[in-house]
Short mmCIF file of C-alpha atoms and ligand atoms in Angstrom, two decimals:
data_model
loop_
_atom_site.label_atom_id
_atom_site.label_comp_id
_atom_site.label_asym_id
_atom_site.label_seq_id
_atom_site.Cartn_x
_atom_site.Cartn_y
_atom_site.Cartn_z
CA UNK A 3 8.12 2.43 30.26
CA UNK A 4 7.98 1.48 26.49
CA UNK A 5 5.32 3.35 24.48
CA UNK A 6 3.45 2.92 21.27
CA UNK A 7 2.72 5.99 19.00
CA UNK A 8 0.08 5.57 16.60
CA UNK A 9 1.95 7.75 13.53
CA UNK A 10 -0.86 6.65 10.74
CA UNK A 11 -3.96 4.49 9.78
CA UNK A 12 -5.59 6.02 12.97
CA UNK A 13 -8.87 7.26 11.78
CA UNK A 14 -8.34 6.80 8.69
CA UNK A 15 -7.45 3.57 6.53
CA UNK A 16 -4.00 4.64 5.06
CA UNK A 17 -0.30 5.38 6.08
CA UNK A 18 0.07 2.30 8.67
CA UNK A 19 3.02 3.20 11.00
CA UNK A 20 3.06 2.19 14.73
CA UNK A 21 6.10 3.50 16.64
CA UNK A 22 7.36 1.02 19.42
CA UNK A 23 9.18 3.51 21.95
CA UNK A 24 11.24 1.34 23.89
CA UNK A 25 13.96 3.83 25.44
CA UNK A 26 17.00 2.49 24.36
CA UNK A 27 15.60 1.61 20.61
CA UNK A 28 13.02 2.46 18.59
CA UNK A 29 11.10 -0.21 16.36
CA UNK A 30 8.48 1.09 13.55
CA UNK A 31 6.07 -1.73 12.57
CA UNK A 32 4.73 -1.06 9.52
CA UNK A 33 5.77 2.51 7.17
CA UNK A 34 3.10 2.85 4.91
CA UNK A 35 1.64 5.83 2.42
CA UNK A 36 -1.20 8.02 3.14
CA UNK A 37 -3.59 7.63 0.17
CA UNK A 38 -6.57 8.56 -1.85
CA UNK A 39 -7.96 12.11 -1.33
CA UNK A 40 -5.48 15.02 -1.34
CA UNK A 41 -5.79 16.36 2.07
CA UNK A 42 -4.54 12.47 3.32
CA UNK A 43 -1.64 12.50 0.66
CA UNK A 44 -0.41 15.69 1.87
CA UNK A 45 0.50 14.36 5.22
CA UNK A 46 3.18 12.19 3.61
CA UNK A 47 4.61 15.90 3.14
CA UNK A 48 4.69 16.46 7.00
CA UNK A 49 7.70 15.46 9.24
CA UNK A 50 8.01 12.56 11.22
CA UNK A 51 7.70 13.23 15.35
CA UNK A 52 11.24 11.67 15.13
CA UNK A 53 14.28 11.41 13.14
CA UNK A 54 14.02 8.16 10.40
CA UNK A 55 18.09 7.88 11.38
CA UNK A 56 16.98 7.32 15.26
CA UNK A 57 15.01 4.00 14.15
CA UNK A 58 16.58 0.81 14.78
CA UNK A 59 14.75 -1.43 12.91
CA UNK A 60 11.08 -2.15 10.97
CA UNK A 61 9.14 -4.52 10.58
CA UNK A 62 6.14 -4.37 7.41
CA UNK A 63 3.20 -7.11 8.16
CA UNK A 64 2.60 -7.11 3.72
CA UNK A 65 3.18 -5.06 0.46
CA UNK A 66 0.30 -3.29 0.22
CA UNK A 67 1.44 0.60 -0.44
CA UNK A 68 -0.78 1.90 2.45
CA UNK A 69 1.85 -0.59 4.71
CA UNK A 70 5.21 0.11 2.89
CA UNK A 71 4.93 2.89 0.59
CA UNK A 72 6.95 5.40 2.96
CA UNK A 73 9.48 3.28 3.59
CA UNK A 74 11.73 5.20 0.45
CA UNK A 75 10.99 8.47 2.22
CA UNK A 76 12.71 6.67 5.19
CA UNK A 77 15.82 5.41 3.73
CA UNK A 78 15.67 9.24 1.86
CA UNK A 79 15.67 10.65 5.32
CA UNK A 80 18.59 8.80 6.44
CA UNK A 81 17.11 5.07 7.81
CA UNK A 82 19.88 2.69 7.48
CA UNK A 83 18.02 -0.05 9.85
CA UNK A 84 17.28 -3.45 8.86
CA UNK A 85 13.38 -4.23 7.64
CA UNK A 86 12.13 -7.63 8.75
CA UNK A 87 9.20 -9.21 6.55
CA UNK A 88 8.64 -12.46 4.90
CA UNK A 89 9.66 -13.48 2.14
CA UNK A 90 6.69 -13.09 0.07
CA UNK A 91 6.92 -9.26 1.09
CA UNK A 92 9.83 -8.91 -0.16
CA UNK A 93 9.25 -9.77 -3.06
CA UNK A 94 6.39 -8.07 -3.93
CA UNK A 95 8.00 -4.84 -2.17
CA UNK A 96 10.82 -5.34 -5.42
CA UNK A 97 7.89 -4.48 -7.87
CA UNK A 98 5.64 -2.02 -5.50
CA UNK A 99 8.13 0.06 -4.40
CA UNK A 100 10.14 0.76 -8.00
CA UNK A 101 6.66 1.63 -9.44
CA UNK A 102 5.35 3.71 -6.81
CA UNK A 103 8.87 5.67 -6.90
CA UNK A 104 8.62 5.80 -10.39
CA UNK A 105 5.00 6.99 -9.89
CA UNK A 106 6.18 10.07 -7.63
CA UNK A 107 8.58 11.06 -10.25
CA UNK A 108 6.44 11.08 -13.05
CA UNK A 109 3.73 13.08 -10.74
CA UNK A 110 6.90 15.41 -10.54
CA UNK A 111 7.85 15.60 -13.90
CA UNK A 112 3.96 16.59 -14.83
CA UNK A 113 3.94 19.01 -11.97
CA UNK A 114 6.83 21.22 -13.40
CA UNK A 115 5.69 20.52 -17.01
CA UNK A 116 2.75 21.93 -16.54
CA UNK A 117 3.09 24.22 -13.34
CA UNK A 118 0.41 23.02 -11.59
CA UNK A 119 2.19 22.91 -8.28
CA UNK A 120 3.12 25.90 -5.79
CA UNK A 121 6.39 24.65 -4.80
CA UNK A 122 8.94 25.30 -8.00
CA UNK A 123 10.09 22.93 -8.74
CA UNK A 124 8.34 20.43 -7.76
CA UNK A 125 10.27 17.50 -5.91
CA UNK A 126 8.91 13.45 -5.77
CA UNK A 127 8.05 12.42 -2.56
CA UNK A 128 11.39 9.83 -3.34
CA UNK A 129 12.55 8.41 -6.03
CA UNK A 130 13.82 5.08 -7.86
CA UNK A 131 16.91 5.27 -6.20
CA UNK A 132 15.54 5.40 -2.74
CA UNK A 133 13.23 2.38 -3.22
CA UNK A 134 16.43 0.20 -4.75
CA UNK A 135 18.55 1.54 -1.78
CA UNK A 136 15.43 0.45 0.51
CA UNK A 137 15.10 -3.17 -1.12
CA UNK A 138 18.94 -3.69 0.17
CA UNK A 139 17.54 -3.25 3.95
CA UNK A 140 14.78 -5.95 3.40
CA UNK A 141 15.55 -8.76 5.78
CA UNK A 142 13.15 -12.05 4.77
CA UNK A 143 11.52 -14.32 7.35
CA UNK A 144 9.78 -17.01 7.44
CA UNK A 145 6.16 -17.51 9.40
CA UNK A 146 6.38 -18.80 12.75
CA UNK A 147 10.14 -18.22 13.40
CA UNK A 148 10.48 -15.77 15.86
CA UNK A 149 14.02 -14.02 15.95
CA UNK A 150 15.40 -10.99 17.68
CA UNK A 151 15.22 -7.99 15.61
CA UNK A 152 17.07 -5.24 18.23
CA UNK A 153 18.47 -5.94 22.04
CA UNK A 154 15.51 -7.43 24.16
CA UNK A 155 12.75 -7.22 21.69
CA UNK A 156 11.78 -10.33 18.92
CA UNK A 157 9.51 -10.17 16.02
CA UNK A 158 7.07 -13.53 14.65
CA UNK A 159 5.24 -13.26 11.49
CA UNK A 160 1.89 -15.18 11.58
CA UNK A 161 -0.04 -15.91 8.22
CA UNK A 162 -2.79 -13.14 7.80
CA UNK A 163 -4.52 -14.61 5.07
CA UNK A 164 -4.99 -11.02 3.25
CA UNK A 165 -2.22 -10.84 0.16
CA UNK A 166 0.54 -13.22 -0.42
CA UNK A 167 3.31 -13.54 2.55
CA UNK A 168 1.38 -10.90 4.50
CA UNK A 169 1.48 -11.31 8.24
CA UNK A 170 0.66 -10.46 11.73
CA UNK A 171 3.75 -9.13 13.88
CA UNK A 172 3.46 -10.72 17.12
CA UNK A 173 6.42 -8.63 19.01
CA UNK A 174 7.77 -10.14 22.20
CA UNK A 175 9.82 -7.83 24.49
CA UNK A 176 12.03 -9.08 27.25
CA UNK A 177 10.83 -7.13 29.69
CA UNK A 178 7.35 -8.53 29.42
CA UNK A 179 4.51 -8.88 27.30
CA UNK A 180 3.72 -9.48 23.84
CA UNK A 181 1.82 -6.93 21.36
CA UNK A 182 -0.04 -8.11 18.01
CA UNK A 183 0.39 -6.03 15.67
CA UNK A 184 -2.56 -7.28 12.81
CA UNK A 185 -1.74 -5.75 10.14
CA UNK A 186 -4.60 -6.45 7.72
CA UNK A 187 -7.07 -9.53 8.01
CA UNK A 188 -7.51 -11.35 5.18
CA UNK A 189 -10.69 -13.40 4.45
CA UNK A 190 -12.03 -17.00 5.15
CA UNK A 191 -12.18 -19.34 1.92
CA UNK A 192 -10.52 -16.66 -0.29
CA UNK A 193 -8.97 -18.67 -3.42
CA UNK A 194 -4.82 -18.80 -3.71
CA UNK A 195 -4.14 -17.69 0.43
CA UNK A 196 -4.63 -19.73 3.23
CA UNK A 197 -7.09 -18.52 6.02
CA UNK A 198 -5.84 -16.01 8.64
CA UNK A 199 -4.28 -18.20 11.62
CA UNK A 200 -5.87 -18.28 14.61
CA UNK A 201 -3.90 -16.36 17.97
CA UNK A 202 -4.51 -17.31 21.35
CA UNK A 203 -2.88 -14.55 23.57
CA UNK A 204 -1.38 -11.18 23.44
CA UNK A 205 -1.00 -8.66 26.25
CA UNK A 206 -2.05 -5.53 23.59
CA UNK A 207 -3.95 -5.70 20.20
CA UNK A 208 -3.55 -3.76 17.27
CA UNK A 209 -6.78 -4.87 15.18
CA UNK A 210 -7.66 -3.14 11.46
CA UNK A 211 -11.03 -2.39 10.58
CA UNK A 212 -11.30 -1.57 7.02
CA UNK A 213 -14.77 -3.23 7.38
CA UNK A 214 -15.38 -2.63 10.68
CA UNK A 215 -19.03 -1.69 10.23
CA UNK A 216 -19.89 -4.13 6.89
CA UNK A 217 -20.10 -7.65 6.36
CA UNK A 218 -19.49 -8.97 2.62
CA UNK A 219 -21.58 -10.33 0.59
CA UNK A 220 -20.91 -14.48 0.10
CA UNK A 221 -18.74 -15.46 -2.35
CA UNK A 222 -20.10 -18.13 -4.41
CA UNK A 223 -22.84 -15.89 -5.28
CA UNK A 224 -20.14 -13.27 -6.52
CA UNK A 225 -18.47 -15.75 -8.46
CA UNK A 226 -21.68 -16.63 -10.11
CA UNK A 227 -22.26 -12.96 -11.24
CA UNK A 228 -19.03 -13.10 -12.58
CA UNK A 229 -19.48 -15.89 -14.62
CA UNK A 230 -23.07 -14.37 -15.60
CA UNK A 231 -21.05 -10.93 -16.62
CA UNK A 232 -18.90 -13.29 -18.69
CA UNK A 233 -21.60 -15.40 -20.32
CA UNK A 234 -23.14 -12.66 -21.32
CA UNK A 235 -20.58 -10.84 -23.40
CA UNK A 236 -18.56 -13.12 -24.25
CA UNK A 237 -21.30 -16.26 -25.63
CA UNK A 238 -24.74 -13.94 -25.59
CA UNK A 239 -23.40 -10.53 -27.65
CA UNK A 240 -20.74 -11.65 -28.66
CA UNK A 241 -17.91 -8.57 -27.27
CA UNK A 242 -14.88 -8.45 -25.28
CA UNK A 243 -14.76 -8.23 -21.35
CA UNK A 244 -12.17 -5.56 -19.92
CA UNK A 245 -11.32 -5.95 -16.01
CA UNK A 246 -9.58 -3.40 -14.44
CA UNK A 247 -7.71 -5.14 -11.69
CA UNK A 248 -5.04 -4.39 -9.13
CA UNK A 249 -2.02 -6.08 -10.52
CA UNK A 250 -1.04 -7.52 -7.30
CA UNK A 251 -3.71 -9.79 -5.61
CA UNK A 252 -6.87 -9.34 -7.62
CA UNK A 253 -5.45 -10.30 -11.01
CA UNK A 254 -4.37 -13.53 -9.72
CA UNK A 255 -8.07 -13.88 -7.85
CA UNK A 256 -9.81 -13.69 -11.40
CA UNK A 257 -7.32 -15.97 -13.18
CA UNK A 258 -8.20 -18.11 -10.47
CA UNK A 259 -12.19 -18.17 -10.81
CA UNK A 260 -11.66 -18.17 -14.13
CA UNK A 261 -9.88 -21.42 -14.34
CA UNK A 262 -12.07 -22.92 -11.37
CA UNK A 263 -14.87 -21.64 -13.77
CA UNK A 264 -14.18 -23.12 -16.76
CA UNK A 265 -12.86 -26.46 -14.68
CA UNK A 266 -17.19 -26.81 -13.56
CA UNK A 267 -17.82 -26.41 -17.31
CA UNK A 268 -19.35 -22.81 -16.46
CA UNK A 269 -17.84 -21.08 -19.38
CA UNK A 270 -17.74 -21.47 -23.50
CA UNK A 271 -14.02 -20.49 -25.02
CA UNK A 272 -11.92 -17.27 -25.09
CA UNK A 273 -8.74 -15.99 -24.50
CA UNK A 274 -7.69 -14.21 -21.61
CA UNK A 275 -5.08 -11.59 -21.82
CA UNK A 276 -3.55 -10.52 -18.76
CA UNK A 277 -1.90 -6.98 -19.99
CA UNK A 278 0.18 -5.36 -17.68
CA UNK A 279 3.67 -5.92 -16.77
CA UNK A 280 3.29 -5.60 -13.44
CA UNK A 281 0.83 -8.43 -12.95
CA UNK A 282 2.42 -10.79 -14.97
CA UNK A 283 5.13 -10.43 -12.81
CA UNK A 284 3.40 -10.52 -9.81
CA UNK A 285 1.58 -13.69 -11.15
CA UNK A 286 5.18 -14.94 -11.48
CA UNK A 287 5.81 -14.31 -7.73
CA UNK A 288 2.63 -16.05 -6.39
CA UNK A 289 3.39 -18.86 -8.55
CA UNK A 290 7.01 -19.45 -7.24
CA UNK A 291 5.45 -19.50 -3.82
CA UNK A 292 3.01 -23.17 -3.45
CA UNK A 293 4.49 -22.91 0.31
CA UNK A 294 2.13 -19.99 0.31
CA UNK A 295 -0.78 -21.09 -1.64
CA UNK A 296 -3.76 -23.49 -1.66
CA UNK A 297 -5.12 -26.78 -3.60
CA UNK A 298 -6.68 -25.04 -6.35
CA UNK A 299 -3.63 -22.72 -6.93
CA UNK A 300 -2.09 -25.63 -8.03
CA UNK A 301 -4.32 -26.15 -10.47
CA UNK A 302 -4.15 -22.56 -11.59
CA UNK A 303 -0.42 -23.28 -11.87
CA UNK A 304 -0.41 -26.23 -13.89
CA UNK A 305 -3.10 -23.98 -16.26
CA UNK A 306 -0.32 -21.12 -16.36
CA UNK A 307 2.04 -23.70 -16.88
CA UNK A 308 1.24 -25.99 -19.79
CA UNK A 309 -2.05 -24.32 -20.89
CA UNK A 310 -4.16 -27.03 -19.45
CA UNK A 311 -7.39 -26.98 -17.43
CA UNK A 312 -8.63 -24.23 -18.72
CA UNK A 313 -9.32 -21.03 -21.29
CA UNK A 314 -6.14 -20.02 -22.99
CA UNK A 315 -4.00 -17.05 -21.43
CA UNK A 316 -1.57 -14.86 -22.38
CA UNK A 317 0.41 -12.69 -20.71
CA UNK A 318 1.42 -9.46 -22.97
CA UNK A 319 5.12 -7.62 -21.77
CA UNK A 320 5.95 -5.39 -24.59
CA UNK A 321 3.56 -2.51 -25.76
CA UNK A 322 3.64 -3.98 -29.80
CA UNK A 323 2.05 -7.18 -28.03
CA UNK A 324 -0.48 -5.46 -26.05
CA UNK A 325 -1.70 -2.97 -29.11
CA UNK A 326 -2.12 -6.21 -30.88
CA UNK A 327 -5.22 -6.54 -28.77
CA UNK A 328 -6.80 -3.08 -29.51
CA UNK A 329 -7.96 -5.49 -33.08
CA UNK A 330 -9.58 -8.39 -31.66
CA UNK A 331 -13.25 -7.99 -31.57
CA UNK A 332 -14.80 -10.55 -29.56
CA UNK A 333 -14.11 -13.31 -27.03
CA UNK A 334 -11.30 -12.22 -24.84
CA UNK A 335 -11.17 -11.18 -21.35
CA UNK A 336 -8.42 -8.75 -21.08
CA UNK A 337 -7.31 -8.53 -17.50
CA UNK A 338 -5.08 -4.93 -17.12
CA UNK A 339 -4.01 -2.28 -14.75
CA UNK A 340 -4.50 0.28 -13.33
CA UNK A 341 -7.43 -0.94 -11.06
CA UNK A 342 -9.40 2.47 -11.21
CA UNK A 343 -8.14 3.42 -14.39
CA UNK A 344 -6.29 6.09 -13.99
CA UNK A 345 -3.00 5.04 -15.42
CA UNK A 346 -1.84 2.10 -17.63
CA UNK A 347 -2.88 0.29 -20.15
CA UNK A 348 -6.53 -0.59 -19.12
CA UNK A 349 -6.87 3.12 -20.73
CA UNK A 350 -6.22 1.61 -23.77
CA UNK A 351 -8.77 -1.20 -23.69
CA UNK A 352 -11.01 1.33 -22.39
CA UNK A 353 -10.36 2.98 -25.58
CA UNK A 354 -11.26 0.31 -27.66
CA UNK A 355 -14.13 -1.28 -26.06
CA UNK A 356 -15.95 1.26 -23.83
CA UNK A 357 -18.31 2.80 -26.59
CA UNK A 358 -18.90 -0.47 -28.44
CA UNK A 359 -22.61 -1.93 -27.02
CA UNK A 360 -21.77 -5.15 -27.21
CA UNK A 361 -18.35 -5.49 -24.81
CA UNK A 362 -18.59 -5.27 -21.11
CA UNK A 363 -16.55 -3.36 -18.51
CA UNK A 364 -16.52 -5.84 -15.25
CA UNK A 365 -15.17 -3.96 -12.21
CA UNK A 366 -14.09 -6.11 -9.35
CA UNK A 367 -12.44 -3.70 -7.37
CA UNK A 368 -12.77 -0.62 -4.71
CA UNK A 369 -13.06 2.68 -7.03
CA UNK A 370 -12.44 5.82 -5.04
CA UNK A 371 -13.97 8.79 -6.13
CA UNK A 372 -12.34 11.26 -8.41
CA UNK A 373 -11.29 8.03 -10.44
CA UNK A 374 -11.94 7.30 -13.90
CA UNK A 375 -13.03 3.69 -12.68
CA UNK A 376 -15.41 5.54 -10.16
CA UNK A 377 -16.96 8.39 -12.68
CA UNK A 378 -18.15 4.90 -14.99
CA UNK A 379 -19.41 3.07 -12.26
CA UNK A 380 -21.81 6.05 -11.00
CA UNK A 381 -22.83 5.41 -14.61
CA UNK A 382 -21.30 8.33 -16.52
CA UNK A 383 -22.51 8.72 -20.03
CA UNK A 384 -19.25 9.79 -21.50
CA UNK A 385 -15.69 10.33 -20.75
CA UNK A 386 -12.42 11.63 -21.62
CA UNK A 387 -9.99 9.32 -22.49
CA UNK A 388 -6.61 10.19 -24.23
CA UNK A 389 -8.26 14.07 -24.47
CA UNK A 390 -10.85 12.56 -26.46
CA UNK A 391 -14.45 12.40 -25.79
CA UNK A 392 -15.45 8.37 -25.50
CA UNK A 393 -19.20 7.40 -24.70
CA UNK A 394 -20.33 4.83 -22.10
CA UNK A 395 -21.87 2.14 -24.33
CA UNK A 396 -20.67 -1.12 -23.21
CA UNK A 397 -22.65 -2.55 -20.22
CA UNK A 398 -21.09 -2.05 -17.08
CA UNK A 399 -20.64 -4.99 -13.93
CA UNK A 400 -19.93 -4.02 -10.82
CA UNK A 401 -18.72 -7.33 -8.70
CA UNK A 402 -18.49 -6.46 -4.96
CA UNK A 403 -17.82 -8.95 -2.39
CA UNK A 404 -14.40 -9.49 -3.54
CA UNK A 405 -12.26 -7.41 -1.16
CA UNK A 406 -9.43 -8.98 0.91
CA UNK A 407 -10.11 -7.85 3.48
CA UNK A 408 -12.55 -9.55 6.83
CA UNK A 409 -15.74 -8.24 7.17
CA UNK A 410 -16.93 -7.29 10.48
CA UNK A 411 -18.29 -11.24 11.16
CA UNK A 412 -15.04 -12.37 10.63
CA UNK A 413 -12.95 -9.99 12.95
CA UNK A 414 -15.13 -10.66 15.56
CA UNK A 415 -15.25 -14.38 14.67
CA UNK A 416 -10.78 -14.01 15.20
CA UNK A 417 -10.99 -12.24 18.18
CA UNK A 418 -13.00 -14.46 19.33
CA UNK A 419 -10.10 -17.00 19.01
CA UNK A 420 -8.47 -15.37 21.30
CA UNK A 421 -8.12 -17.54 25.19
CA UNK A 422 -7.86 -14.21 27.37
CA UNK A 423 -8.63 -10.83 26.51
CA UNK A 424 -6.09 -8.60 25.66
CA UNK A 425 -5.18 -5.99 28.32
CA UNK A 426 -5.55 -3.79 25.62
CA UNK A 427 -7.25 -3.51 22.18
CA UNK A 428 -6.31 -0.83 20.02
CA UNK A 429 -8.92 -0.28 16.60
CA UNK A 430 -6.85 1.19 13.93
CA UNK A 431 -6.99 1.07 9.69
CA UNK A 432 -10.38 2.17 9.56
CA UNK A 433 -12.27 5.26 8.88
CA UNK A 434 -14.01 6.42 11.91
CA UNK A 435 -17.21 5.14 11.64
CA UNK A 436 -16.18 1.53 10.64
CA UNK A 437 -13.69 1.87 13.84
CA UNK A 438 -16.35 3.13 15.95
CA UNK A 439 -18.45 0.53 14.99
CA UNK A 440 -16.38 -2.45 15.19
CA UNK A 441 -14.88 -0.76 18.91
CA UNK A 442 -18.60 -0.89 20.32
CA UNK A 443 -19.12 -4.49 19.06
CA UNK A 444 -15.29 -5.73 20.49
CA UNK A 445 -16.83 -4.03 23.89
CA UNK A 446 -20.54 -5.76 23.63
CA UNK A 447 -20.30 -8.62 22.45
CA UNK A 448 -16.55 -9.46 24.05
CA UNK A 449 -16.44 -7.32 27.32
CA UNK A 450 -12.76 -6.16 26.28
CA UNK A 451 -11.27 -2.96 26.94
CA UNK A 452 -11.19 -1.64 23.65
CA UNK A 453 -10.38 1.95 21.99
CA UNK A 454 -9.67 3.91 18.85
CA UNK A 455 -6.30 5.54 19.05
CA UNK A 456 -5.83 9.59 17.79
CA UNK A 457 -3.72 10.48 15.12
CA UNK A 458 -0.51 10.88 17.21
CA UNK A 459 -1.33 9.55 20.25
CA UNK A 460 0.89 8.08 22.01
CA UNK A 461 0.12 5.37 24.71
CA UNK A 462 2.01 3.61 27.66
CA UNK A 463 2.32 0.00 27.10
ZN1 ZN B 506 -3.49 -4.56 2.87
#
């Protein structure tokens, strides 16, 4: 009897790793990092229930860290299997995975140098070496292909609609029966992605709910704060805007409104800087993708492209270049990593712009608490940047409604979709109460059998 073990992102929204137990092989789908608060990170510290070398294969439904991030621990532990994604994964695994390797050594590095650690010395979780030796193993797909991954068992990638090439594995095993595996579900009229496809059928459901108890706010009237947050500094008081944004996903989101923006005659002149290597290069990726993307990220290409259509942009890759914006006074929207601040260059612009009344700090992202991002948004009057003492003067946005992922309106509105009920639904990828909640609506409003897995547990299929 094959059996699914629920290894991560059950109870909790990180570390994504689903064991299929099928006697004969062994299939993870998904091999992600625990993140955020300590007592999560330390379980990517704890052994696997099972040897990495007695996995046959793996299959990652999208590039977010909390899906692939362990997959260097993995290949450091011995997994030699192939990794089946699409194409877009892979190549957004070729930047995550060298930076968050390069993260863990760094974290290393600081742990010795300053002793903060109790094991001496103190080892990365893996490092660059193990994510280039774990690139090798990536195996591109396309969507809708379906192809046999080990003996009697075949993987499909479905468009998700959540980050670009990100999927849903629908697994089909010989013996019988198909399991979804979501992954995460993007949203509905999101710029650059398509929607999330529709599914019919499966015989078990794996369903996130990262928003399982919230529904988002609507998204025109977060793009018109934006462009009010913009207005403001950049035509009414005359300052800079600094966004801290993810480098994959949300930069390209707010190069997009921007040029959709300025395209409805919304916005007076500036320059946007987009200052981090890692989202230029990302930005790069989407952009070499229009398989993947939609009408107006063509015209955010052709803007990138020739420098029509919109503001002017410029994308910053060596450090001389990007101090050349610490001078520039007013007018530019300086788009830079790390989203919560804690690392990169947004420091830097922080730096430069935070005390000065007239710029504006726009957040457009999740900040989790013990951040820099999050200690400004609860409205901190100063803080310490560079070991210096900065005060909060510029006026602070907050944009919500942004995230990528569906709200609880549009889960149910997918599994609705569905022609049968599932024999099975399985709520994972959410804390509990968003689970909870999202398990009693699934069972009230759809009838299903529906249940949130343990850490651990594992299940008969
Ligand atoms: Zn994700």
């Amino acid at each position: 009897m094959p059996t699914l073990t629920f290894l991560g992102a059950a109870g909790t929204v990180t570390g994504s790793k689903h064991l299929l137990d099928l006697g004969r092989h062994r299939v993870l789908v998904d091999c992600g990092l625990f993140q955020g608060l300590k007592e999560l990170r330390e379980r990517n510290w704890r052994p696997l229930p099972l040897a990495a070398t007695s996995v046959d294969a793996l299959i990652l439904t999208h590039a977010h860290l909390d899906h692939c991030g362990y997959l260097p621990r993995l290949v450091a532990q011995g997994f030699r299997g192939r990794v089946f994604c699409t194409p877009g994964t892979r190549d957004l695994c070729s930047l995550v995975l060298p930076d968050s390797a390069n993260l863990q050594e760094e974290q290393a590095r600081d742990a010795n140098k300053h002793e903060y650690s109790k094991h001496h010395p103190a080892l990365p979780l893996y490092t660059e070496a193990d994510a280039a030796r774990a690139l090798t193993l990536l195996q591109p797909v396309g969507y809708n292909r379906p192809i046999p991954i080990v003996p009697g068992v075949e993987v499909e990638f479905i468009d998700a609609g959540h980050l670009l090439g990100s999927a849903y594995a629908r697994v089909r095993l010989d013996e019988g029966g198909t399991i979804l595996f979501g992954g995460d579900l993007g949203r509905y009229g999101r710029p650059i992605l398509h929607d999330p496809s529709p599914v019919e059928r499966a015989d078990v459901l794996l369903v996130e709910s990262t928003y399982g108890n919230r529904n988002h706010k609507n998204l025109a009237q977060t793009i018109d704060e934006f462009a009010y947050a913009l207005n403001d500094t950049l035509a009414s008081r005359r300052g800079n805007v600094v966004i801290p944004a993810f480098a994959v996903g949300r930069t390209q989101d707010m190069l997009y409104f921007i040029v959709e923006l300025a395209r409805q005659g919304r916005l007076g002149p500036m320059d946007v800087y987009v200052d981090s290597p890692m989202a230029s290069a990302a930005t790069r990726i989407t952009l070499a993708h229009p398989e993947l993307y939609d009408r107006g990220t063509a015209r955010l290409a052709e803007w990138l492209k020739r420098g029509k259509g919109g503001p002017r942009v410029r994308f910053t890759e060596d450090v001389e270049d990007s101090m050349k914006i610490n001078s520039v006074r007013s007018g530019a929207v300086i788009l830079s990593a790390s989203g919560m601040c804690d690392g990169g260059r947004i420091k830097h612009h922080l730096r430069f712009n935070l005390s000065r009344p007239e710029c504006a700090i726009v957040f457009v992202g999740f900040q989790a608490a013990g951040t820099l991002g999050r200690r400004i948004v609860d409205g901190a009057k100063r803080v310490r940047l560079f070991g210096e003492e900065v005060a909060v003067r510029a006026k602070v946005f907050t944009i919500g409604g942004l995230s990528a992922h569906a709200d609880q309106a549009a889960l149910v509105g997918w599994l609705k979709g569905f022609r049968a009920a599932p024999r099975q639904t399985w709520v994972v990828h959410g804390e509990p109460l968003s689970a909870n909640a999202l398990r009693d609506e699934i069972e009230q409003r759809l009838g299903w059998r529906v249940a949130v897995p343990d850490p651990r547990q594992s299940v008969e299929l």
